[in-house]
PDB file of C-alpha atoms and ligand atoms in Angstrom:
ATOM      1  CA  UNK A  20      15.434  12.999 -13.872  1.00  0.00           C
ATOM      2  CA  UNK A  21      17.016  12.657 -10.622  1.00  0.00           C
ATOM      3  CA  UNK A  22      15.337  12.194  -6.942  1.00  0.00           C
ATOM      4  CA  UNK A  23      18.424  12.376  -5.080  1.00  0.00           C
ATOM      5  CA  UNK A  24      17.884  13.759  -1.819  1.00  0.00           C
ATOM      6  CA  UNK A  25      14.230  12.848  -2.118  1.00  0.00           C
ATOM      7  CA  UNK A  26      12.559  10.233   0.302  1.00  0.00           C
ATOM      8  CA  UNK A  27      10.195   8.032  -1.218  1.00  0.00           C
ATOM      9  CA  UNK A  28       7.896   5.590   0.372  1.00  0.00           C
ATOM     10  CA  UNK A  29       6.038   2.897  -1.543  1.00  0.00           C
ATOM     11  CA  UNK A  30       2.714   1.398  -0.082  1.00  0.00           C
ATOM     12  CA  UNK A  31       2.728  -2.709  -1.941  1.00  0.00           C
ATOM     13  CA  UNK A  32       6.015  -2.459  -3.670  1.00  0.00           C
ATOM     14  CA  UNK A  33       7.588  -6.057  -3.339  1.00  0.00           C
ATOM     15  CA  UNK A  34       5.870  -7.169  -6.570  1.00  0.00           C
ATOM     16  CA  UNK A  35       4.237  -6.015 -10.066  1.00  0.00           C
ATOM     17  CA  UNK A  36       4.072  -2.349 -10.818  1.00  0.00           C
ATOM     18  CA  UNK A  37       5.369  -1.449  -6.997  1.00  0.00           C
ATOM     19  CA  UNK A  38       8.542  -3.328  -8.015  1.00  0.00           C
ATOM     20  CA  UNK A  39       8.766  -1.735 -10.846  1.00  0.00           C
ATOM     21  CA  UNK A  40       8.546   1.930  -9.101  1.00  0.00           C
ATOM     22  CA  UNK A  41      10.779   1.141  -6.787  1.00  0.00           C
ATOM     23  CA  UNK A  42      13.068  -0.345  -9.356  1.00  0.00           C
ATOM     24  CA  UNK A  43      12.857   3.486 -11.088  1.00  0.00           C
ATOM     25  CA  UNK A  44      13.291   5.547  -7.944  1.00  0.00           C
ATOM     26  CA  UNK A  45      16.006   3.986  -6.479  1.00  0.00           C
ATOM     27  CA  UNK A  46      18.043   4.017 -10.098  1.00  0.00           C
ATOM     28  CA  UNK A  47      17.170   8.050  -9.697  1.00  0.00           C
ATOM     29  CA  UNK A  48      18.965   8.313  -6.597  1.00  0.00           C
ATOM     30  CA  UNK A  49      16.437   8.522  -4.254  1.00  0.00           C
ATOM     31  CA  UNK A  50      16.211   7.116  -0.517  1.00  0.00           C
ATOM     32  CA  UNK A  51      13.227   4.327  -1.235  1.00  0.00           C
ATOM     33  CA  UNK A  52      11.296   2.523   1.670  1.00  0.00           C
ATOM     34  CA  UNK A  53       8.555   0.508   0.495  1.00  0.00           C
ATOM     35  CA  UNK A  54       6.137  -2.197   2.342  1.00  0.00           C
ATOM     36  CA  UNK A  55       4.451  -5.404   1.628  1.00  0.00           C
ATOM     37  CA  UNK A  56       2.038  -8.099   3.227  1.00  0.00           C
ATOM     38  CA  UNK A  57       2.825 -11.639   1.984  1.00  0.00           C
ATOM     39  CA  UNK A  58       5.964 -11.917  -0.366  1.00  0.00           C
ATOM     40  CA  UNK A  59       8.885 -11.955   2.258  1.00  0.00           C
ATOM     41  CA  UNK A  60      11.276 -13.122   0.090  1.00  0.00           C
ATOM     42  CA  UNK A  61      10.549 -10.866  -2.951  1.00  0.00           C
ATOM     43  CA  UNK A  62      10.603  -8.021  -1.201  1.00  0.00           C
ATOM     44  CA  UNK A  63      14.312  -8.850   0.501  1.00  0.00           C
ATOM     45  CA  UNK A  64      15.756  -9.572  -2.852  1.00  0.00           C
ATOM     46  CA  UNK A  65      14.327  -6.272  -4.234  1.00  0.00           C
ATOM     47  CA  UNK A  66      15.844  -4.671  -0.983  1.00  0.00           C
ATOM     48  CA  UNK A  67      19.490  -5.753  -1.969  1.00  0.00           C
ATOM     49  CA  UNK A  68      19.444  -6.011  -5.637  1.00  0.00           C
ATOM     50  CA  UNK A  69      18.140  -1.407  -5.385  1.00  0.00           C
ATOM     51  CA  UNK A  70      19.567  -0.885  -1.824  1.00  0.00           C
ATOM     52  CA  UNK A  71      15.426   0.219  -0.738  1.00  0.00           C
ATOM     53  CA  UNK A  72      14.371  -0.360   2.649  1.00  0.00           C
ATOM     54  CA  UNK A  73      11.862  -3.013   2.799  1.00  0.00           C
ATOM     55  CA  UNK A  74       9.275  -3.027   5.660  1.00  0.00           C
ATOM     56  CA  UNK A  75       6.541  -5.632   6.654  1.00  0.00           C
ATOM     57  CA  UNK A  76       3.217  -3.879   6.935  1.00  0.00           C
ATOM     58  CA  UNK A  77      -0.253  -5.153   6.193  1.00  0.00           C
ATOM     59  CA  UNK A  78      -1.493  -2.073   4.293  1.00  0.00           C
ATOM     60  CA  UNK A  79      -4.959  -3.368   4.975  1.00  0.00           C
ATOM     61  CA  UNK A  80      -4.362  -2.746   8.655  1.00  0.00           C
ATOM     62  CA  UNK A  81      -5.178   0.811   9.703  1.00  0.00           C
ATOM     63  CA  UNK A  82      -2.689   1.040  12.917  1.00  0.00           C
ATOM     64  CA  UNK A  83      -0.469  -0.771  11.409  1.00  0.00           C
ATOM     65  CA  UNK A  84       0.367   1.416   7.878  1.00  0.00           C
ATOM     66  CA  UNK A  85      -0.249   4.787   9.613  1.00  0.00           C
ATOM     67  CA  UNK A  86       2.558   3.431  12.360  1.00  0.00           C
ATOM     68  CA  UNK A  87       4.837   2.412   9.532  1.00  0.00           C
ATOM     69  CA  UNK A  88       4.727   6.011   7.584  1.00  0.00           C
ATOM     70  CA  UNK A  89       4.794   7.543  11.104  1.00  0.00           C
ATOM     71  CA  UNK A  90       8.439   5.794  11.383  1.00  0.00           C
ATOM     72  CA  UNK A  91       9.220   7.537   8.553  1.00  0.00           C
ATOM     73  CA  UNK A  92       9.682  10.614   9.160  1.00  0.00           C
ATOM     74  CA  UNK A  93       8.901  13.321   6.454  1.00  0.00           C
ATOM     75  CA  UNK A  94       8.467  11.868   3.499  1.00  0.00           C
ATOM     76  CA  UNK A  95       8.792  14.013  -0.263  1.00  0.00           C
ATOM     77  CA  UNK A  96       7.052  11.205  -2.111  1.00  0.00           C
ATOM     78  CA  UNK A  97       4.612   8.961  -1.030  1.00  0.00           C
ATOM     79  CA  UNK A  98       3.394   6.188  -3.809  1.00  0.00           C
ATOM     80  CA  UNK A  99       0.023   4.189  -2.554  1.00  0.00           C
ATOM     81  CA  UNK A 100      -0.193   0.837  -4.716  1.00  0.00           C
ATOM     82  CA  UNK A 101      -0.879  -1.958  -2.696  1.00  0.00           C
ATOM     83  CA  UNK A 102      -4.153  -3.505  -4.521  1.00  0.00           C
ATOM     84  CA  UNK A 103      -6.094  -6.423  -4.272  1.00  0.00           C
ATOM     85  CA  UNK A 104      -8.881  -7.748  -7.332  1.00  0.00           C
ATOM     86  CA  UNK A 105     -11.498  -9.941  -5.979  1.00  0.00           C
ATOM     87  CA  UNK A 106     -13.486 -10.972  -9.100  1.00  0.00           C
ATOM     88  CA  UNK A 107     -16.354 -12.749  -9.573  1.00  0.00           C
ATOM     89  CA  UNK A 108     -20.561 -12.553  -9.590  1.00  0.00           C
ATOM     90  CA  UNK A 109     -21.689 -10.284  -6.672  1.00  0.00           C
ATOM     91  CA  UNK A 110     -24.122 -12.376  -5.522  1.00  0.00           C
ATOM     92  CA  UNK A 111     -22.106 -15.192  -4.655  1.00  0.00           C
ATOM     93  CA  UNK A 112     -18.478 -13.574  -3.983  1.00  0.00           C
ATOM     94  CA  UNK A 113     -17.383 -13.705  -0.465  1.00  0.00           C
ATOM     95  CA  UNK A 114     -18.511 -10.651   1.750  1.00  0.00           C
ATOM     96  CA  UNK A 115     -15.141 -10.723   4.005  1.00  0.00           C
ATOM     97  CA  UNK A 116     -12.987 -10.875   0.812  1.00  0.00           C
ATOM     98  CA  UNK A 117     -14.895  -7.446  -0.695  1.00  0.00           C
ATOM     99  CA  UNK A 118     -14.133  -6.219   3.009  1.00  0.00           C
ATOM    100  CA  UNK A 119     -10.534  -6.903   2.587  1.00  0.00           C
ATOM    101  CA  UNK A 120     -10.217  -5.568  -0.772  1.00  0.00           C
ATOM    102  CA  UNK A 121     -12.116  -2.455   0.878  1.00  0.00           C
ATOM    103  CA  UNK A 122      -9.545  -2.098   3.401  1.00  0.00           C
ATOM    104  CA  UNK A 123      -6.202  -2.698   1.412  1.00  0.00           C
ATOM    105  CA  UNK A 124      -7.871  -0.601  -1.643  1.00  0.00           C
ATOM    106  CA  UNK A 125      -9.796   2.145  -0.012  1.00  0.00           C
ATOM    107  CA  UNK A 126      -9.090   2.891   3.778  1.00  0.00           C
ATOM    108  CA  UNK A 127      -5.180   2.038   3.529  1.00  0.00           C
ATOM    109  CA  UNK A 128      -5.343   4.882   0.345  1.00  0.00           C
ATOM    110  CA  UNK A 129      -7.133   7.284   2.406  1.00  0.00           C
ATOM    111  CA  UNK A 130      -5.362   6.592   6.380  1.00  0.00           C
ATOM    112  CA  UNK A 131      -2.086   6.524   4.379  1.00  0.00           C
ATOM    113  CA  UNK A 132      -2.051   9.453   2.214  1.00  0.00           C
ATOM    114  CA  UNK A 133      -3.749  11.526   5.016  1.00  0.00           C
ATOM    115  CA  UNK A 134      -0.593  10.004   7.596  1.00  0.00           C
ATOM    116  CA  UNK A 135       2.035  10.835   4.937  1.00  0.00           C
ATOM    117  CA  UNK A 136       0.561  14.602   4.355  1.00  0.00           C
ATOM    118  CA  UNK A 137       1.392  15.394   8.096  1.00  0.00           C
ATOM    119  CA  UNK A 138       5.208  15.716   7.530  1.00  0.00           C
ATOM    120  CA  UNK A 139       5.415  15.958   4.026  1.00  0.00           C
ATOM    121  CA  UNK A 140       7.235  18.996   2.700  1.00  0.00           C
ATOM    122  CA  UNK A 141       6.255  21.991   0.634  1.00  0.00           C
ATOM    123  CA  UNK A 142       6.633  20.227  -3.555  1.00  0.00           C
ATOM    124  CA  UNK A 143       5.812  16.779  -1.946  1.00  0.00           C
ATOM    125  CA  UNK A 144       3.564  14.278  -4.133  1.00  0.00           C
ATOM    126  CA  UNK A 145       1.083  11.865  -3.077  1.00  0.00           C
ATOM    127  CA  UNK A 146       0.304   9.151  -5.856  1.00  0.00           C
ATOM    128  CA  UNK A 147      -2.016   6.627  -6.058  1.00  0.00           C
ATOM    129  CA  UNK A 148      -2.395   3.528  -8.317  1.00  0.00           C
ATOM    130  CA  UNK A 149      -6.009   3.589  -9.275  1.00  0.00           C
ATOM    131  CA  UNK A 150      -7.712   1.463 -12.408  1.00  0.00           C
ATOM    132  CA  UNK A 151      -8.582   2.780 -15.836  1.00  0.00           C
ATOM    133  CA  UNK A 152     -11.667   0.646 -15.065  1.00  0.00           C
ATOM    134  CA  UNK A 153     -12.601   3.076 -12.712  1.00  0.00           C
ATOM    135  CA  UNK A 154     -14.045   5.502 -16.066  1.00  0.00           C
ATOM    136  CA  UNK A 155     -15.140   2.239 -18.113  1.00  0.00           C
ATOM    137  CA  UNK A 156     -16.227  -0.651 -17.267  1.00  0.00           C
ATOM    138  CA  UNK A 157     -16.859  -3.386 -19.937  1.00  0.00           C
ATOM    139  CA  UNK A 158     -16.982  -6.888 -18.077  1.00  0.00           C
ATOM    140  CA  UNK A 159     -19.528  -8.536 -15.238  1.00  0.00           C
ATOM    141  CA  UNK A 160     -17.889  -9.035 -12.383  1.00  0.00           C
ATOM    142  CA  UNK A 161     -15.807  -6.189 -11.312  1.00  0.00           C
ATOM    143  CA  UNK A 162     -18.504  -4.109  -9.520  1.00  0.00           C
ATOM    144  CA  UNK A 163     -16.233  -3.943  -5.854  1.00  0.00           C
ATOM    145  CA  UNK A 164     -13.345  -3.710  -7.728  1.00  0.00           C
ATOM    146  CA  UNK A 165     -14.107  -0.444  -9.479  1.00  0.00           C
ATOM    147  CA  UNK A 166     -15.426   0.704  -6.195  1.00  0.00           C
ATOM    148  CA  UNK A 167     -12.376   1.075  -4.723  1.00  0.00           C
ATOM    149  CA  UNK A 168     -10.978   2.499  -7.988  1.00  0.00           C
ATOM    150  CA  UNK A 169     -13.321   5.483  -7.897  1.00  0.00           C
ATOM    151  CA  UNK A 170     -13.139   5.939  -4.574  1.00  0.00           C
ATOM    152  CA  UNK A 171      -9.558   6.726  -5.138  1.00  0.00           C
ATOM    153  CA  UNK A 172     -10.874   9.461  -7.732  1.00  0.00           C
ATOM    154  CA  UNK A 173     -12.713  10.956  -5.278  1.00  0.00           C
ATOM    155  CA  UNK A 174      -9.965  11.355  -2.612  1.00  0.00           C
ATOM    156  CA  UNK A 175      -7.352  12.719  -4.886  1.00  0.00           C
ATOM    157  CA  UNK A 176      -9.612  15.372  -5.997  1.00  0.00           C
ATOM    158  CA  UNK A 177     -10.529  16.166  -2.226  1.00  0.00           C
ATOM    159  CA  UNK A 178      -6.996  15.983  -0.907  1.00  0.00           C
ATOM    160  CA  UNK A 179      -5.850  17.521  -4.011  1.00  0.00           C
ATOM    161  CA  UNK A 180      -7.963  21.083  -2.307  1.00  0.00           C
ATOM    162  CA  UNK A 181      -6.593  20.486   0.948  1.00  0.00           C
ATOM    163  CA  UNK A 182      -3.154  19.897   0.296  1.00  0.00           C
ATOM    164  CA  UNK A 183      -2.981  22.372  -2.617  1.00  0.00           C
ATOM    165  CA  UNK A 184      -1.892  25.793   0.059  1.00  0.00           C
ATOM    166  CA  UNK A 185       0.758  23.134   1.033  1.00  0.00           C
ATOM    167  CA  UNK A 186       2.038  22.558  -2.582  1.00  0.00           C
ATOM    168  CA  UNK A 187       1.509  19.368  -2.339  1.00  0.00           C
ATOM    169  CA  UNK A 188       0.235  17.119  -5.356  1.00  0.00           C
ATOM    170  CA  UNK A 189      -2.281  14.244  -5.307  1.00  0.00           C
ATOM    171  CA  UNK A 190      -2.773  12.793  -8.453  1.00  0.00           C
ATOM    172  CA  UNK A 191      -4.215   9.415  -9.865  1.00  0.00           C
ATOM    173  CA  UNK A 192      -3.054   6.950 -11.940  1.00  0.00           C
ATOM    174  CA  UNK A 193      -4.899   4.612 -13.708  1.00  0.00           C
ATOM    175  CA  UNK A 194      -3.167   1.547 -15.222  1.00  0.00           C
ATOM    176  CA  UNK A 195      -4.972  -0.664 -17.789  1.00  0.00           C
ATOM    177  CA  UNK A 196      -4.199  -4.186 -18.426  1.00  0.00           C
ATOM    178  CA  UNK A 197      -0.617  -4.601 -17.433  1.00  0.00           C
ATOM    179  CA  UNK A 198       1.494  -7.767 -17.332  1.00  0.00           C
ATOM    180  CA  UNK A 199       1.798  -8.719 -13.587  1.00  0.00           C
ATOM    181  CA  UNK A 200       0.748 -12.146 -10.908  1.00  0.00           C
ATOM    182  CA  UNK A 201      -2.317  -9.838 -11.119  1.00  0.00           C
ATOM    183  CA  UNK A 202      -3.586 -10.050 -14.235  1.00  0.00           C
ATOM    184  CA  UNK A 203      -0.832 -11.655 -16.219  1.00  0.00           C
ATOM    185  CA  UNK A 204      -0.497 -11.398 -20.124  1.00  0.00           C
ATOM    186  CA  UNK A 205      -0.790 -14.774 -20.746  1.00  0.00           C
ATOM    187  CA  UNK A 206      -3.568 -15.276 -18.310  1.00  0.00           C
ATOM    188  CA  UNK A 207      -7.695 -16.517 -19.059  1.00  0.00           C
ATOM    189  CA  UNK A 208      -8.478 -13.072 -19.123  1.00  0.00           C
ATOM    190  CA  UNK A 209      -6.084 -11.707 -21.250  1.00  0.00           C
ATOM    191  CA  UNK A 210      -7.984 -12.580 -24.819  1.00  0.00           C
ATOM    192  CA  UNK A 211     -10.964 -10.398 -22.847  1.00  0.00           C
ATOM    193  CA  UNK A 212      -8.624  -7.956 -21.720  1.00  0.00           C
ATOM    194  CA  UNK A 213      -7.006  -6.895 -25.138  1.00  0.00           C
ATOM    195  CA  UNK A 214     -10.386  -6.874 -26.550  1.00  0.00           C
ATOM    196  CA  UNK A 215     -11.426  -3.507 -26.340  1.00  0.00           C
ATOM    197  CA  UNK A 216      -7.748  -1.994 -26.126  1.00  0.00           C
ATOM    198  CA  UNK A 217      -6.756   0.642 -28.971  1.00  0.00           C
ATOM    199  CA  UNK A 218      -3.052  -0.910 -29.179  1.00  0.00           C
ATOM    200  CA  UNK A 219      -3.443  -4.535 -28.615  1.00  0.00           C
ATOM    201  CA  UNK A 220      -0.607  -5.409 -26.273  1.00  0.00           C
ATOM    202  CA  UNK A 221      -0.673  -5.785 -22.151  1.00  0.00           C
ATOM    203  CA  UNK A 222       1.421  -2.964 -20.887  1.00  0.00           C
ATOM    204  CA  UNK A 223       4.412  -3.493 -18.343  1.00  0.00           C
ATOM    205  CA  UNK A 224       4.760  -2.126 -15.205  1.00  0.00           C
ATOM    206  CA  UNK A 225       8.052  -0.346 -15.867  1.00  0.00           C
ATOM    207  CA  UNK A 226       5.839   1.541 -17.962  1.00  0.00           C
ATOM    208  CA  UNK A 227       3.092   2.612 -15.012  1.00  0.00           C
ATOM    209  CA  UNK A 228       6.585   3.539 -12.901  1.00  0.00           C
ATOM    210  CA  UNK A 229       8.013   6.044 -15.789  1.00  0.00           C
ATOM    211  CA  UNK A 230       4.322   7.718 -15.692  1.00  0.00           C
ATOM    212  CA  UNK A 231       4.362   7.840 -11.966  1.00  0.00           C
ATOM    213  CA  UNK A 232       8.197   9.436 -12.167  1.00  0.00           C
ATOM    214  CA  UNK A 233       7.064  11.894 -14.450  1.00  0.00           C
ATOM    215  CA  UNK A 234       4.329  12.965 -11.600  1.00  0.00           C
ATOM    216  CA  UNK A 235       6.737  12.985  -8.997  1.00  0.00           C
ATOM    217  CA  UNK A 236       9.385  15.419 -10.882  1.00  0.00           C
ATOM    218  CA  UNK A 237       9.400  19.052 -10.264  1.00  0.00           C
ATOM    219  CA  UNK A 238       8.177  19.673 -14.144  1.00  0.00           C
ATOM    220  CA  UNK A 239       4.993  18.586 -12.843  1.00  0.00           C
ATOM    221  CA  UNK A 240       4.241  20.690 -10.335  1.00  0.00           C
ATOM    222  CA  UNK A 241       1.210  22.408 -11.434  1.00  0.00           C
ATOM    223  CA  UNK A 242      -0.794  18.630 -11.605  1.00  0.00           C
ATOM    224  CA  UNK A 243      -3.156  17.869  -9.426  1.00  0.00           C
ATOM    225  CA  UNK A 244      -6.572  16.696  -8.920  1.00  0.00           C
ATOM    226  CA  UNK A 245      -6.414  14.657 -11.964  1.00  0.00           C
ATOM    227  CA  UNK A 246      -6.900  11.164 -13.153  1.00  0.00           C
ATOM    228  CA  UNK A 247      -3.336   9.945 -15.494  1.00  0.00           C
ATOM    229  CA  UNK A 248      -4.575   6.510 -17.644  1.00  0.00           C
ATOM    230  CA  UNK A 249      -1.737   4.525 -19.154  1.00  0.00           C
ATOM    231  CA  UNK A 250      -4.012   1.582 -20.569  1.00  0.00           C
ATOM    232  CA  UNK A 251      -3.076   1.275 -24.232  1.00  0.00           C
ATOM    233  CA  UNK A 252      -6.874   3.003 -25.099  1.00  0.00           C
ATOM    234  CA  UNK A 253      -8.642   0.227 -22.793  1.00  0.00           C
ATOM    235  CA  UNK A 254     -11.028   3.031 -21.804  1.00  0.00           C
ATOM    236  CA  UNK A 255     -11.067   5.264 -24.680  1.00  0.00           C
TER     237      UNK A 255
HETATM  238  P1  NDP B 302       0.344  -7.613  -7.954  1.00  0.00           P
HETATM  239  O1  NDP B 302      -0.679  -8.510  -7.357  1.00  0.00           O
HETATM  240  O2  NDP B 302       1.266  -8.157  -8.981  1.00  0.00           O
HETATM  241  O3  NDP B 302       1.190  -6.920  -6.771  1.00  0.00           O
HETATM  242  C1  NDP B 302       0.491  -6.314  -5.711  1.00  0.00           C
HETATM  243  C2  NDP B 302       1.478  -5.665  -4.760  1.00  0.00           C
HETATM  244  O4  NDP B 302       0.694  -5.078  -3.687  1.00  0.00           O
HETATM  245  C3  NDP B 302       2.420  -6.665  -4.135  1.00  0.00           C
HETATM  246  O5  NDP B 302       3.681  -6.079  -3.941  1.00  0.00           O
HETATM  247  C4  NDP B 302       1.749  -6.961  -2.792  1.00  0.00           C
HETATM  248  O6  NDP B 302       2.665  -7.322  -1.785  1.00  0.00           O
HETATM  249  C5  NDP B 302       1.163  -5.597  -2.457  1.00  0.00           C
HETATM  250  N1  NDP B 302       0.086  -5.742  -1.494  1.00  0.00           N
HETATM  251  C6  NDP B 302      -1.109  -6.362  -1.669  1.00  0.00           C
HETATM  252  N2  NDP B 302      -1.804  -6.342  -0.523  1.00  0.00           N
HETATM  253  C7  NDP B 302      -1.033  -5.684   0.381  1.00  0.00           C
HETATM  254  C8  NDP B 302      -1.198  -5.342   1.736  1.00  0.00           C
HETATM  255  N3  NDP B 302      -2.298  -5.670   2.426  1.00  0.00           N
HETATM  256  N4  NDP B 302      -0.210  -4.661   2.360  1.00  0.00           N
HETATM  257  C9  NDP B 302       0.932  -4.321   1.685  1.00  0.00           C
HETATM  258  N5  NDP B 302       1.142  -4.637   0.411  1.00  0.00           N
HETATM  259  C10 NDP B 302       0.183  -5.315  -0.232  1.00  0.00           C
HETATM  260  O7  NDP B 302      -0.474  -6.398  -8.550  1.00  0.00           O
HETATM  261  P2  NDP B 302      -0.108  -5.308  -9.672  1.00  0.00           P
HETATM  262  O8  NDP B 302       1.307  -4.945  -9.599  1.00  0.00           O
HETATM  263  O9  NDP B 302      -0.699  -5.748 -10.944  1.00  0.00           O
HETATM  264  O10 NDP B 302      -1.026  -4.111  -9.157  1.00  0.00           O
HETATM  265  C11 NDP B 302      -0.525  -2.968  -8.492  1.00  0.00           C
HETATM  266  C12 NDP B 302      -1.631  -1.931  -8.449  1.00  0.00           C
HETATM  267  O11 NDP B 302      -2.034  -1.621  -9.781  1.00  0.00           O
HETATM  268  C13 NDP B 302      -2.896  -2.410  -7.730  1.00  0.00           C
HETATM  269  O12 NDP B 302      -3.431  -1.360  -6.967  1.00  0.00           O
HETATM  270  C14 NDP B 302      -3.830  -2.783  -8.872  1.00  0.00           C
HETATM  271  O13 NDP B 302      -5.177  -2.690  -8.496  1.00  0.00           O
HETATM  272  C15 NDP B 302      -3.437  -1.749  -9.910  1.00  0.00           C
HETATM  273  N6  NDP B 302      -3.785  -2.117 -11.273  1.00  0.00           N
HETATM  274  C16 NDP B 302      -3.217  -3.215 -11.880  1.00  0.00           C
HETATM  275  C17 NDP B 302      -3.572  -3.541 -13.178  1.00  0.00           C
HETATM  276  C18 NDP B 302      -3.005  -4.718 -13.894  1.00  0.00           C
HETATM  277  O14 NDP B 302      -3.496  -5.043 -15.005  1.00  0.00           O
HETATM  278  N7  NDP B 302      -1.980  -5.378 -13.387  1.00  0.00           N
HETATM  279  C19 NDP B 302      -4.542  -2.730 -13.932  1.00  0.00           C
HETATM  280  C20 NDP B 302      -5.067  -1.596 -13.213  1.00  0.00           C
HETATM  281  C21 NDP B 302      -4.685  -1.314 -11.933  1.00  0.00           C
HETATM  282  P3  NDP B 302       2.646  -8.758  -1.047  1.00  0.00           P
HETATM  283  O15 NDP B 302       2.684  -9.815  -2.101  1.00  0.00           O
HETATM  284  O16 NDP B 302       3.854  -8.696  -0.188  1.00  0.00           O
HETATM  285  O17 NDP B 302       1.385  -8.785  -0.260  1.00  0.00           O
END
């Protein structure tokens, strides 16, 4: 599959699975910009080792993402997967955290996608990281994080109606537990995590990238709308 002569922009890609897709798209040829908040430093040595341009914006910051997919110019593929988990018993987590996780999760999804559609070409693809745990949910303590996980659900099918006359795709996809600084394989809640997973093993994110490829190829043109789980039967 090759994306040469395709611009793709990743929302959150210095680390974890936005690594990883950058990682893929670049290798495919394709001109790759992709943001981040915090990690300066991973995000320059992904820049030279895949020749992507990497861009400091706090995706959590309304202004601030729409200005940096402005910049852009058109853009044929636009990846949203900067995420934040906050985790914990509802009635004691901290109310600005769930805001922030709101913002980065939910409103930097929706402002971003709806910036990127303005210039984005006939056959462009929007693509959002959501959470299998967004269709099951079998732990306390996740209730704002599957929030903004099915809120994502709900924009993809509403963009996917008012993009569709554009032939432009906005799909969903929903990792399960996947080896990352976010919820890493050898973690305390990876015994908890494999638990009610068909194939017992933490997925990787090069694995979440080849599904998001797949989306973004022309043999997938007629998807959209629809929710894509990679989570080893976590939700099943
Ligand atoms: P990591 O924490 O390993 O990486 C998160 C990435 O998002 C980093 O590159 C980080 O950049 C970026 N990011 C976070 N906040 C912002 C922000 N405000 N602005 C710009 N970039 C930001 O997470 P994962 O790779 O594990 O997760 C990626 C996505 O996959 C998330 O949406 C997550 O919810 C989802 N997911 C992950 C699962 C898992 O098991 N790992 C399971 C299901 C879904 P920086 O460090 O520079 O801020």
């Amino acid at each position: 599959m090759t994306f040469s002569n395709r611009k793709v922009f990743v929302v959150g890609g210095s680390r974890g699975i936005g690594a990883a897709i950058v990682r893929r798209f670049a290798a495919a040829g394709a001109t790759v910009i992709f943001t981040y908040a915090a990690s300066a430093g991973a995000a320059e040595q992904l820049a030279v080792e895949t020749g992507a341009q990497a861009l400091r914006a706090d995706a959590g910051a309304r202004n601030e993402l729409i200005a940096a997919v402005r910049d852009a110019g058109p853009i044929d593929i636009f990846v949203y997967n900067a995420g934040l988990l906050v985790f914990g018993d509802p009635l004691t987590l901290d109310a600005d955290e769930v805001d922030r996780m709101i913002d980065v999760n939910v409103r930097g999804a929706y402002f971003g996608s709806v910036e990127a559609s303005r210039l984005m070409p006939e056959g462009g693809r929007i693509l959002v990281i959501g959470s299998d745990t967004a269709d099951s949910m079998p732990f306390p303590g996740l209730a704002a994080y599957v929030l903004t996980k099915a809120a994502m659900q709900g924009m993809a099918r509403g963009l996917a109606r008012d993009l569709g006359p554009r032939d432009i795709t906005v799909n969903v996809i929903q990792p399960g537990p996947t080896d990352t600084d976010m919820n890493p394989a050898d973690g305390p809640r990876a015994a908890g995590m494999l638990e009610p997973m068909a194939i017992k093993r933490y997925g990787t994110a090069d694995e979440v990238a080849s599904l998001t490829l797949y989306l973004a190829g022309t043999q997938a043109r007629g998807i959209t709308g629809a929710m894509h789980t990679i989570d080893g039967g976590f939700a099943a």
